[in-house]
Short mmCIF file of N, CA, C and O in Angstrom, two decimals:
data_model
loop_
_atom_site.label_atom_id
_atom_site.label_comp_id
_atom_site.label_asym_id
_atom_site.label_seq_id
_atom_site.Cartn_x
_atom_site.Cartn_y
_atom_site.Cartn_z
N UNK A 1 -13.10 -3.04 12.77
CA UNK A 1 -13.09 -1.69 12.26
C UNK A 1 -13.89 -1.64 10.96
O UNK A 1 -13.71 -2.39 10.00
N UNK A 2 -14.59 -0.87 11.04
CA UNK A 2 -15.44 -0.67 9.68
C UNK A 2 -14.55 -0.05 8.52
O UNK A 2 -13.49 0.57 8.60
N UNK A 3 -15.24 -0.36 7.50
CA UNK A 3 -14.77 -0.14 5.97
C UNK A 3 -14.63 2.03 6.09
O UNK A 3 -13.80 2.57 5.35
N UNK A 4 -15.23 2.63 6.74
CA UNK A 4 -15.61 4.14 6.55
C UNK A 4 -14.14 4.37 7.40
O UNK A 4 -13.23 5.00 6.85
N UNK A 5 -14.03 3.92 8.54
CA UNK A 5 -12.74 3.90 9.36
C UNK A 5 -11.52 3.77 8.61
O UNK A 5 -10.58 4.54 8.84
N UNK A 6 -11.44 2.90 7.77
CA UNK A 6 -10.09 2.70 7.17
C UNK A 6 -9.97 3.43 6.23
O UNK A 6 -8.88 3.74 5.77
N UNK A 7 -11.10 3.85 5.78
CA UNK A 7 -11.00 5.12 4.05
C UNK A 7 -10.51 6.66 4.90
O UNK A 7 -10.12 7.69 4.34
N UNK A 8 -10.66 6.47 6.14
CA UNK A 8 -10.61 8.03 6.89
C UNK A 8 -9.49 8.28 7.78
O UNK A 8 -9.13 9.33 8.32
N UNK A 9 -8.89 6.76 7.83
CA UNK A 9 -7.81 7.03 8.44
C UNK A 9 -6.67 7.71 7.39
O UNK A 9 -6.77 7.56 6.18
N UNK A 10 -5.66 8.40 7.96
CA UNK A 10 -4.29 9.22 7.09
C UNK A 10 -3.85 8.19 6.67
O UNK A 10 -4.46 7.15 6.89
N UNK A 11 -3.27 8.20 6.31
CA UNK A 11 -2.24 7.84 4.95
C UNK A 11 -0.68 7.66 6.39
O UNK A 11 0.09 6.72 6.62
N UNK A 12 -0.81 8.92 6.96
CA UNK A 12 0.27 8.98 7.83
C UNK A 12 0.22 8.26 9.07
O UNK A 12 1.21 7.90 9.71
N UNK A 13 -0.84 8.08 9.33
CA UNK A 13 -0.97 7.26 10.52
C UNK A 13 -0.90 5.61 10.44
O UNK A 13 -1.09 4.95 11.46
N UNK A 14 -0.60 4.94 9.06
CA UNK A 14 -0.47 3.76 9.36
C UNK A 14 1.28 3.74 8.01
O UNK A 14 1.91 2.72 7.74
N UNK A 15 1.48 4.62 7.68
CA UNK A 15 2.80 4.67 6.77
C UNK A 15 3.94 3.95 8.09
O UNK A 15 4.57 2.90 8.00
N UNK A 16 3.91 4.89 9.24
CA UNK A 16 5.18 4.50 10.01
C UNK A 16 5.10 2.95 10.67
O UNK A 16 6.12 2.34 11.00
N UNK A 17 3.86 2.48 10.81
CA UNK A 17 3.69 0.87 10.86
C UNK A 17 3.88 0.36 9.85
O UNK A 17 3.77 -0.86 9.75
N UNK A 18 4.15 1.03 8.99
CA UNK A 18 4.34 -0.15 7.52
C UNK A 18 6.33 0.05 7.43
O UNK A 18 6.91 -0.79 6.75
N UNK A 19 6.81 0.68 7.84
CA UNK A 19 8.15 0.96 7.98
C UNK A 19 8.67 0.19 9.05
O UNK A 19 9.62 -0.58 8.98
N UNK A 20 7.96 0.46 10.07
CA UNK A 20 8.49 -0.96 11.48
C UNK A 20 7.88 -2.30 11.09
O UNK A 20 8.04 -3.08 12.03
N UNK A 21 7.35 -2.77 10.25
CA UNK A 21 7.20 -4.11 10.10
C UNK A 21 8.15 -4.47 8.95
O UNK A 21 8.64 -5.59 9.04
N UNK A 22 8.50 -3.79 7.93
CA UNK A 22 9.28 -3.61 7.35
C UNK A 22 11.22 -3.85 7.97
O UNK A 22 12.08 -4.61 7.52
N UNK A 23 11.32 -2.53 9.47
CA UNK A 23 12.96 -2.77 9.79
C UNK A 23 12.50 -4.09 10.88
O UNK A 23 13.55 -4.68 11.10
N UNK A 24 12.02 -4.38 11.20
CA UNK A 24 12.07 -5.77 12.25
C UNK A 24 12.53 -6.58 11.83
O UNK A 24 13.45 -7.21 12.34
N UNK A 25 11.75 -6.90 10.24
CA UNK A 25 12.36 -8.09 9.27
C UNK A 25 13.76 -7.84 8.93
O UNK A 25 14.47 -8.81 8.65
N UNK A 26 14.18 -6.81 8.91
CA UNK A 26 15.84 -6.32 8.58
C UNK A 26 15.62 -6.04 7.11
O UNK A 26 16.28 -6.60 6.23
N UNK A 27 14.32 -4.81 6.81
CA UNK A 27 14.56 -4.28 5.59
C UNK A 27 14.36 -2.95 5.74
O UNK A 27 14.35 -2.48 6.88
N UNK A 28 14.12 -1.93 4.34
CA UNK A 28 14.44 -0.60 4.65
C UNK A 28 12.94 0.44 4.47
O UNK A 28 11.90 0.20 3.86
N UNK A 29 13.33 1.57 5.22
CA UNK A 29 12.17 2.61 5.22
C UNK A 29 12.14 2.70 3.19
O UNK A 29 11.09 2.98 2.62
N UNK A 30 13.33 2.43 2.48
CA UNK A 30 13.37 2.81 1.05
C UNK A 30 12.88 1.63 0.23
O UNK A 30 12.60 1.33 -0.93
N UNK A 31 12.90 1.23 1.22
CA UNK A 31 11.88 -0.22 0.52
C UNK A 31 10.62 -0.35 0.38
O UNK A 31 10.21 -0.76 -0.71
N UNK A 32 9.77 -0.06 1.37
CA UNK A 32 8.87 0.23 1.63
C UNK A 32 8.29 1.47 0.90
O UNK A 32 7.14 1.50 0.46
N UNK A 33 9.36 2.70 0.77
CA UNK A 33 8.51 3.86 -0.33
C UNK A 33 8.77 3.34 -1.72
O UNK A 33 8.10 3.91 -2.59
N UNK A 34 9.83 2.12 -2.25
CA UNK A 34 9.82 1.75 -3.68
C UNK A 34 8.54 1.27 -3.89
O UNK A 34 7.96 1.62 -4.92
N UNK A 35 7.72 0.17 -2.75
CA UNK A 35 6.52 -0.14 -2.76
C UNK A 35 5.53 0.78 -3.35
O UNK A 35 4.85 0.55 -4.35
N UNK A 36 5.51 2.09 -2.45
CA UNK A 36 4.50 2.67 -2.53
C UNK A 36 4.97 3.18 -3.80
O UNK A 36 4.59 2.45 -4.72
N UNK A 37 5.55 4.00 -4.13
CA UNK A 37 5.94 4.42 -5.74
C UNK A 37 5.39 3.85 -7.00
O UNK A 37 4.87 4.36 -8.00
N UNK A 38 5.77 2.18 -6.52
CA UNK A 38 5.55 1.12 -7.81
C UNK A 38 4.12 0.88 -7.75
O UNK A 38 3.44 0.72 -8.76
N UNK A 39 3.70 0.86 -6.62
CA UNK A 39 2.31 1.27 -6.38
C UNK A 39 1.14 1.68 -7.12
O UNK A 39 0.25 1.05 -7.68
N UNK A 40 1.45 3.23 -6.92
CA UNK A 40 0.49 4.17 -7.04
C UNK A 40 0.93 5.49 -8.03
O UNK A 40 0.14 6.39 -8.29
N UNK A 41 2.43 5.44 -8.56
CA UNK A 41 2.82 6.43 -9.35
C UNK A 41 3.68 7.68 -8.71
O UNK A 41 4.41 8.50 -9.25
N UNK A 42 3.28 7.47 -7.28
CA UNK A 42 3.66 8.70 -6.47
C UNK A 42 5.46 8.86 -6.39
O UNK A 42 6.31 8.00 -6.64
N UNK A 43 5.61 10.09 -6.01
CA UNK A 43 6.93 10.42 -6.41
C UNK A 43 7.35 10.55 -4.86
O UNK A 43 6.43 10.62 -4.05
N UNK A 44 8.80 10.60 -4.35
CA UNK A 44 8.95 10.60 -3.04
C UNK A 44 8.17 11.51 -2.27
O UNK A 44 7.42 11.26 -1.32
N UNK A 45 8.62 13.10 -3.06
CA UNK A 45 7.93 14.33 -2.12
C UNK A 45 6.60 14.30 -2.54
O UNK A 45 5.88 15.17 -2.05
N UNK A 46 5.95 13.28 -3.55
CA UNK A 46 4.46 13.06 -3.19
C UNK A 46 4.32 12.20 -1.92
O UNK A 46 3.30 12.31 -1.23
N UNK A 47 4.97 11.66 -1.71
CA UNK A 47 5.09 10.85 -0.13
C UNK A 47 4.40 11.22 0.76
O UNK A 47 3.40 10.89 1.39
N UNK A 48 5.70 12.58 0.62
CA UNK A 48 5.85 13.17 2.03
C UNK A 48 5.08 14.44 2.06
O UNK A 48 5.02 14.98 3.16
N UNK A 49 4.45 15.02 1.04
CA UNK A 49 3.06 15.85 0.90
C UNK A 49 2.12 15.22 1.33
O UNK A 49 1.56 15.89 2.20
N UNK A 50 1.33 13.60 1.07
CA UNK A 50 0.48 13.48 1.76
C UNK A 50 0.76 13.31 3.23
O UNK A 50 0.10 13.87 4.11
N UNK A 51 1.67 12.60 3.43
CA UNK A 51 2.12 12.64 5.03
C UNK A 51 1.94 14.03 5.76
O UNK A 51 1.24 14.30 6.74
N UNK A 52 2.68 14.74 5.07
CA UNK A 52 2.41 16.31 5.92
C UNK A 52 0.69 16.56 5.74
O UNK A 52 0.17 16.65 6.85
N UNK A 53 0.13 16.63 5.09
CA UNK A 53 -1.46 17.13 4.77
C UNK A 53 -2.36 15.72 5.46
O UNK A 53 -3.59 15.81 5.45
N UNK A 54 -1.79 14.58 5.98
CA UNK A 54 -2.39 13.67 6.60
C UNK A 54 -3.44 13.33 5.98
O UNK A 54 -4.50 13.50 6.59
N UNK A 55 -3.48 12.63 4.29
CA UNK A 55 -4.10 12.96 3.66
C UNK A 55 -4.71 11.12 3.88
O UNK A 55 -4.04 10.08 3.92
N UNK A 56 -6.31 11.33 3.98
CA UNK A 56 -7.10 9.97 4.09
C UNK A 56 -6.31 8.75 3.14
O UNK A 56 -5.47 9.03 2.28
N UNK A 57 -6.66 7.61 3.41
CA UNK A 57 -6.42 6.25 2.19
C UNK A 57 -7.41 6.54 0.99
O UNK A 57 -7.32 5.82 0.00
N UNK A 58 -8.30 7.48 1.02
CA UNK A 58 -9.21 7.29 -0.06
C UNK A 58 -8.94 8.35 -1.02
O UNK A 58 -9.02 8.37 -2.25
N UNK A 59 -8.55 9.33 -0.08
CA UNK A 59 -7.71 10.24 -1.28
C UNK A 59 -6.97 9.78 -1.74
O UNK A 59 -6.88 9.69 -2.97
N UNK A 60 -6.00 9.23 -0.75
CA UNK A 60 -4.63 8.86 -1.34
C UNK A 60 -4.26 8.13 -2.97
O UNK A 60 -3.51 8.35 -3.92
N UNK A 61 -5.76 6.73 -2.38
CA UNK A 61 -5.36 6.27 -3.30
C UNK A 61 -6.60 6.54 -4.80
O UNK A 61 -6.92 5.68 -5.62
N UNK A 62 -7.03 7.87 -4.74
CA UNK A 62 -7.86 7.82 -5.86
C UNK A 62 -6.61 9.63 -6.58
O UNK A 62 -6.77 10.09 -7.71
N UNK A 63 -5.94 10.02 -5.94
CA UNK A 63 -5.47 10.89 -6.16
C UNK A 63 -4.15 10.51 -6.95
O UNK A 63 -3.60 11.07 -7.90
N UNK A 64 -3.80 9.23 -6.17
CA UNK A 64 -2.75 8.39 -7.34
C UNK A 64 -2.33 8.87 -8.43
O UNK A 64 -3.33 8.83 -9.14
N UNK A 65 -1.13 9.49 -9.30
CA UNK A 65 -0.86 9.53 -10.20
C UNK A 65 -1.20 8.00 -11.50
O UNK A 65 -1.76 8.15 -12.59
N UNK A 66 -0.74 6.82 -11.00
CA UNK A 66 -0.60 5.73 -11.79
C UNK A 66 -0.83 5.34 -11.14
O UNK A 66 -0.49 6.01 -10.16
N UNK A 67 -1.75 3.73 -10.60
CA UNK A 67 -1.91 2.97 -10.24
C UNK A 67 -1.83 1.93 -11.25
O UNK A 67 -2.56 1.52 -12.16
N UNK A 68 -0.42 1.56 -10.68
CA UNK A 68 -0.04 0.39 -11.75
C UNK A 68 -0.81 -1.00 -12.27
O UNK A 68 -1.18 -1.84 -11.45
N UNK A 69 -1.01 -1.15 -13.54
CA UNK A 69 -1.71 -2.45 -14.16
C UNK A 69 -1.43 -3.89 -13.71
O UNK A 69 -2.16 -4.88 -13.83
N UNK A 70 0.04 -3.76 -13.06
CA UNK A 70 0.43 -5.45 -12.41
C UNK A 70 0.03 -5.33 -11.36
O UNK A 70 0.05 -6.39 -10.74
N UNK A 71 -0.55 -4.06 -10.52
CA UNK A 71 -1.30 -4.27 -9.19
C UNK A 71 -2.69 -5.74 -9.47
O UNK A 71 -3.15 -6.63 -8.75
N UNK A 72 -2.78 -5.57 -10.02
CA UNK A 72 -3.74 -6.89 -10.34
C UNK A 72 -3.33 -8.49 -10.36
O UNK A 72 -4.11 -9.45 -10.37
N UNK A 73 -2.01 -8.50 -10.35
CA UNK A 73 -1.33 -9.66 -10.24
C UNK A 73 -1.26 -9.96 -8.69
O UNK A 73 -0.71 -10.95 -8.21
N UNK A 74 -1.64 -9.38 -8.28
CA UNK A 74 -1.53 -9.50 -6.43
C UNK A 74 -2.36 -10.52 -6.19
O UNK A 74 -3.54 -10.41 -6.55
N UNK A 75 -1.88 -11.78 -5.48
CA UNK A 75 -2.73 -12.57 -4.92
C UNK A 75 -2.92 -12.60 -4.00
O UNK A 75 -2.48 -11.59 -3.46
N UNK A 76 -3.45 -13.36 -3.24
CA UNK A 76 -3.30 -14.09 -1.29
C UNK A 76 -4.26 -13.87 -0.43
O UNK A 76 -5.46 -13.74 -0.63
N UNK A 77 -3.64 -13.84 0.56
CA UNK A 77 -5.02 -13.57 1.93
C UNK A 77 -4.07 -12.33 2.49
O UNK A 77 -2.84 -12.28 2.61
N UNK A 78 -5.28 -11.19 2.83
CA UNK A 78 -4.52 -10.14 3.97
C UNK A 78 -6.10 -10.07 5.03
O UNK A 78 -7.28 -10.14 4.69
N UNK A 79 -5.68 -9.97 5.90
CA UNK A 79 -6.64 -9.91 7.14
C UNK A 79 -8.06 -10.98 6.67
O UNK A 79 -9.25 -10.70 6.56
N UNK A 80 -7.51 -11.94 6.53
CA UNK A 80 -8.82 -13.37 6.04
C UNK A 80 -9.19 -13.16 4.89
O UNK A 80 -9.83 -14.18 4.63
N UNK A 81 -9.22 -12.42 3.86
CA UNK A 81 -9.64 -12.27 2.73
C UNK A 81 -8.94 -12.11 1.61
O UNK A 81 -8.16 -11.17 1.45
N UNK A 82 -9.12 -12.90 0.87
CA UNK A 82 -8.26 -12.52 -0.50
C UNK A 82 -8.23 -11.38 -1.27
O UNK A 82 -9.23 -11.20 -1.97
N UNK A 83 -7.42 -10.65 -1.32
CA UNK A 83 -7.23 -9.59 -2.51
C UNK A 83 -7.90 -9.70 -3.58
O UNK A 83 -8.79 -8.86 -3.77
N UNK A 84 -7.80 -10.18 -4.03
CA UNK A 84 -8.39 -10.48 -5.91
C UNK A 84 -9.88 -10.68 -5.49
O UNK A 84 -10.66 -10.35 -6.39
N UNK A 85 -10.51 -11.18 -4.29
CA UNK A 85 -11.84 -11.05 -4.12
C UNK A 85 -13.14 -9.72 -3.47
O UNK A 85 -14.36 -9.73 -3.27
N UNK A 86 -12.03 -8.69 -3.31
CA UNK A 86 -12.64 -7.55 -2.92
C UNK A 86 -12.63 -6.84 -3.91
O UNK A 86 -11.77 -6.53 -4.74
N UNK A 87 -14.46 -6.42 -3.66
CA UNK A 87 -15.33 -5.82 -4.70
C UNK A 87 -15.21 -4.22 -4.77
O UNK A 87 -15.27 -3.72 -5.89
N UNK A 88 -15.02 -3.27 -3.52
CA UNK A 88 -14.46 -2.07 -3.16
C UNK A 88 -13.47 -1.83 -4.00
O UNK A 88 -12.63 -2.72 -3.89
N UNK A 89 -13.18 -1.04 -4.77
CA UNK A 89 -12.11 -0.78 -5.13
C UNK A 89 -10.91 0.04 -4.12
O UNK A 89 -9.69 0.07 -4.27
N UNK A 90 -11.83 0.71 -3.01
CA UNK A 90 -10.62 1.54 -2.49
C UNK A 90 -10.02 0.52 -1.11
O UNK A 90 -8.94 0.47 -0.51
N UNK A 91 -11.06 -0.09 -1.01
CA UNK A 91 -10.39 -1.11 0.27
C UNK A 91 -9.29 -2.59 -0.78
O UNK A 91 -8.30 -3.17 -0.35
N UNK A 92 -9.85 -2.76 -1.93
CA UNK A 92 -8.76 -3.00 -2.67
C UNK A 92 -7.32 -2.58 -2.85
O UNK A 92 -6.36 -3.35 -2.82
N UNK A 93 -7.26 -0.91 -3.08
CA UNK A 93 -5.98 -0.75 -3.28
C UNK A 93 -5.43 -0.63 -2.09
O UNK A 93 -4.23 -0.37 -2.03
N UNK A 94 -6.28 -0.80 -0.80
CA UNK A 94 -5.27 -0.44 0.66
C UNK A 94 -4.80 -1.80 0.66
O UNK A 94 -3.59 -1.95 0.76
N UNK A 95 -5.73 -3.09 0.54
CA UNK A 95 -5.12 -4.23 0.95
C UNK A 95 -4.09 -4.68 -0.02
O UNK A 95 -3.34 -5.47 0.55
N UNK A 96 -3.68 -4.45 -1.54
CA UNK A 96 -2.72 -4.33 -2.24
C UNK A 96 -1.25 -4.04 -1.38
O UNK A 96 -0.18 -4.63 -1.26
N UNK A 97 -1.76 -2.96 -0.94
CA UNK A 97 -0.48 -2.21 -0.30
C UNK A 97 0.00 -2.66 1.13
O UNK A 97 1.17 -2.40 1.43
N UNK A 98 -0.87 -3.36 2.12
CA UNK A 98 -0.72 -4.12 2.84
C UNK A 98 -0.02 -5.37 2.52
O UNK A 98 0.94 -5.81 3.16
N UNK A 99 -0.66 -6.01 1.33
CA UNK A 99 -0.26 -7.49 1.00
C UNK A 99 1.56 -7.22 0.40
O UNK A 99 2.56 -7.88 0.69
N UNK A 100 1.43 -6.14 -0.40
CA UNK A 100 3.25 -6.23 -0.45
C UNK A 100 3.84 -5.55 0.57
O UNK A 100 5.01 -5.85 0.81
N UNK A 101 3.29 -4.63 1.28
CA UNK A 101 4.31 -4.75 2.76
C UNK A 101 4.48 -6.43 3.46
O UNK A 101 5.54 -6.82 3.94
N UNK A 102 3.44 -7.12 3.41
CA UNK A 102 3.78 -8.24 4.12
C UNK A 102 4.55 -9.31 3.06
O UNK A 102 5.26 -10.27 3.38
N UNK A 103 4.33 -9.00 2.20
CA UNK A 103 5.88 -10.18 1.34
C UNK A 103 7.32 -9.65 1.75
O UNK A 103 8.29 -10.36 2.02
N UNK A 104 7.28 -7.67 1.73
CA UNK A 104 8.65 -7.64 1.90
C UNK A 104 8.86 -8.10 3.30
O UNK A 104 10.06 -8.21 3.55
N UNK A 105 8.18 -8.36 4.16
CA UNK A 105 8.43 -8.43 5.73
C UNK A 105 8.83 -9.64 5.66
O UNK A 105 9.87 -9.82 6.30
N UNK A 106 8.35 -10.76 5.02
CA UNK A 106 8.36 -12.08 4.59
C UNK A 106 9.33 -12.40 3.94
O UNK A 106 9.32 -13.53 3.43
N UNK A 107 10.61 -11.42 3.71
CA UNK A 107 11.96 -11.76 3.05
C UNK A 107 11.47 -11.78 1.23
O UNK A 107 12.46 -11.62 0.52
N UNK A 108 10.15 -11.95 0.44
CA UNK A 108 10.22 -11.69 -0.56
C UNK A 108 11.08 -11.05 -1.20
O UNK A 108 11.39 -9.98 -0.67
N UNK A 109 11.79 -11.38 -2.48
CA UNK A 109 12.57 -10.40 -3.24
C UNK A 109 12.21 -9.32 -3.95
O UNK A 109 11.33 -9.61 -4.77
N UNK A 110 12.53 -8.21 -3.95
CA UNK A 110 11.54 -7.15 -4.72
C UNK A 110 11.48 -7.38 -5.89
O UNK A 110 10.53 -6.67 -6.21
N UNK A 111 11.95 -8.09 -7.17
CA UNK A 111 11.70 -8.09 -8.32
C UNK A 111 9.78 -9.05 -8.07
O UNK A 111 8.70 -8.78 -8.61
N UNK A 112 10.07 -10.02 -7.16
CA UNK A 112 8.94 -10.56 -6.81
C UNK A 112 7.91 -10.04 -6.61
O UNK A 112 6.75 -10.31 -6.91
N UNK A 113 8.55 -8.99 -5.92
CA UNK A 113 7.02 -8.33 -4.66
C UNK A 113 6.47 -6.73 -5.72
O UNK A 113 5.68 -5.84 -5.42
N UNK A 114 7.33 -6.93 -7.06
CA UNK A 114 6.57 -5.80 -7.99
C UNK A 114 6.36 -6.50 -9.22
O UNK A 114 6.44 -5.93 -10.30
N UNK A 115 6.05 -7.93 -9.07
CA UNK A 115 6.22 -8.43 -10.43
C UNK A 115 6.78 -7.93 -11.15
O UNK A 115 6.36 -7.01 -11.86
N UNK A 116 7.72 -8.33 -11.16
CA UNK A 116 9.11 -8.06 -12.65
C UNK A 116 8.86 -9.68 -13.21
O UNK A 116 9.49 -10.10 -14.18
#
C-alpha cells in the first residue's frame, strides 16, 4: 500500500481494528482511546467527531490538539521499519500509534506504553 493510501484512509476505518487487536489480548476499547488521547491531545468527543466526519490520518493527525513530546521516546520496528527512522512526519505519527497499540496488545503496562 502506498504512503498516499494510508494518509487517505479515515481515521475510522482502521480505529475499530485497533480496538479488536486490543480485546483479543484481553484489553479495553478505553485503553486504546487513553492511547489515542495521550497521543495526540484529543479529547474523547474529539474521538468520536473524527470518527463520525471519517476524518483522513493526515488530518487527523496534523489537526491534533497536542502531540505529545514523549511521542519521541517511541522505539522499535512496526511493519519492518523502525519508528525513530521515518523521515515523513505524518506516516510517523500513524506508525507511533500503531507501535503503542501493539505494546498494549503485547500485555505492556500503560505507565510503559506512555512513558511515565
Amino acid at each position: 500500500m502506498s504512503k498516499y493510501k494510508i494518509y487517505t484512509m479515515s481515521f475510522a476505518s482502521v480505529y475499530p481494528l485497533y480496538i479488536s487487536k486490543a480485546e483479543k489480548k484481553g484489553h479495553t476499547k478505553s485503553e486504546v482511546d487513553e492511547i489515542i488521547h495521550w497521543l495526540t491531545g484529543y479529547t474523547q468527543a474529539d474521538v468520536e467527531e473524527h470518527l463520525k466526519k471519517q476524518t483522513d490520518f493526515e488530518t487527523f493527525f496534523k489537526a491534533a490538539p497536542f502531540l505529545n513530546p514523549s511521542r519521541t521516546l517511541i522505539k522499535g520496528v512496526i511493519c519492518g521499519v523502525r519508528v525513530e527512522d521515518i523521515k515523513e512526519p505524518t506516516m510517523q505519527e500513524i506508525r507511533y500509534l500503531d507501535k503503542l497499540i501493539d505494546e498494549l496488545a503485547k500485555g505492556k503496562s500503560m505507565d510503559k506504553i506512555l512513558r511515565k
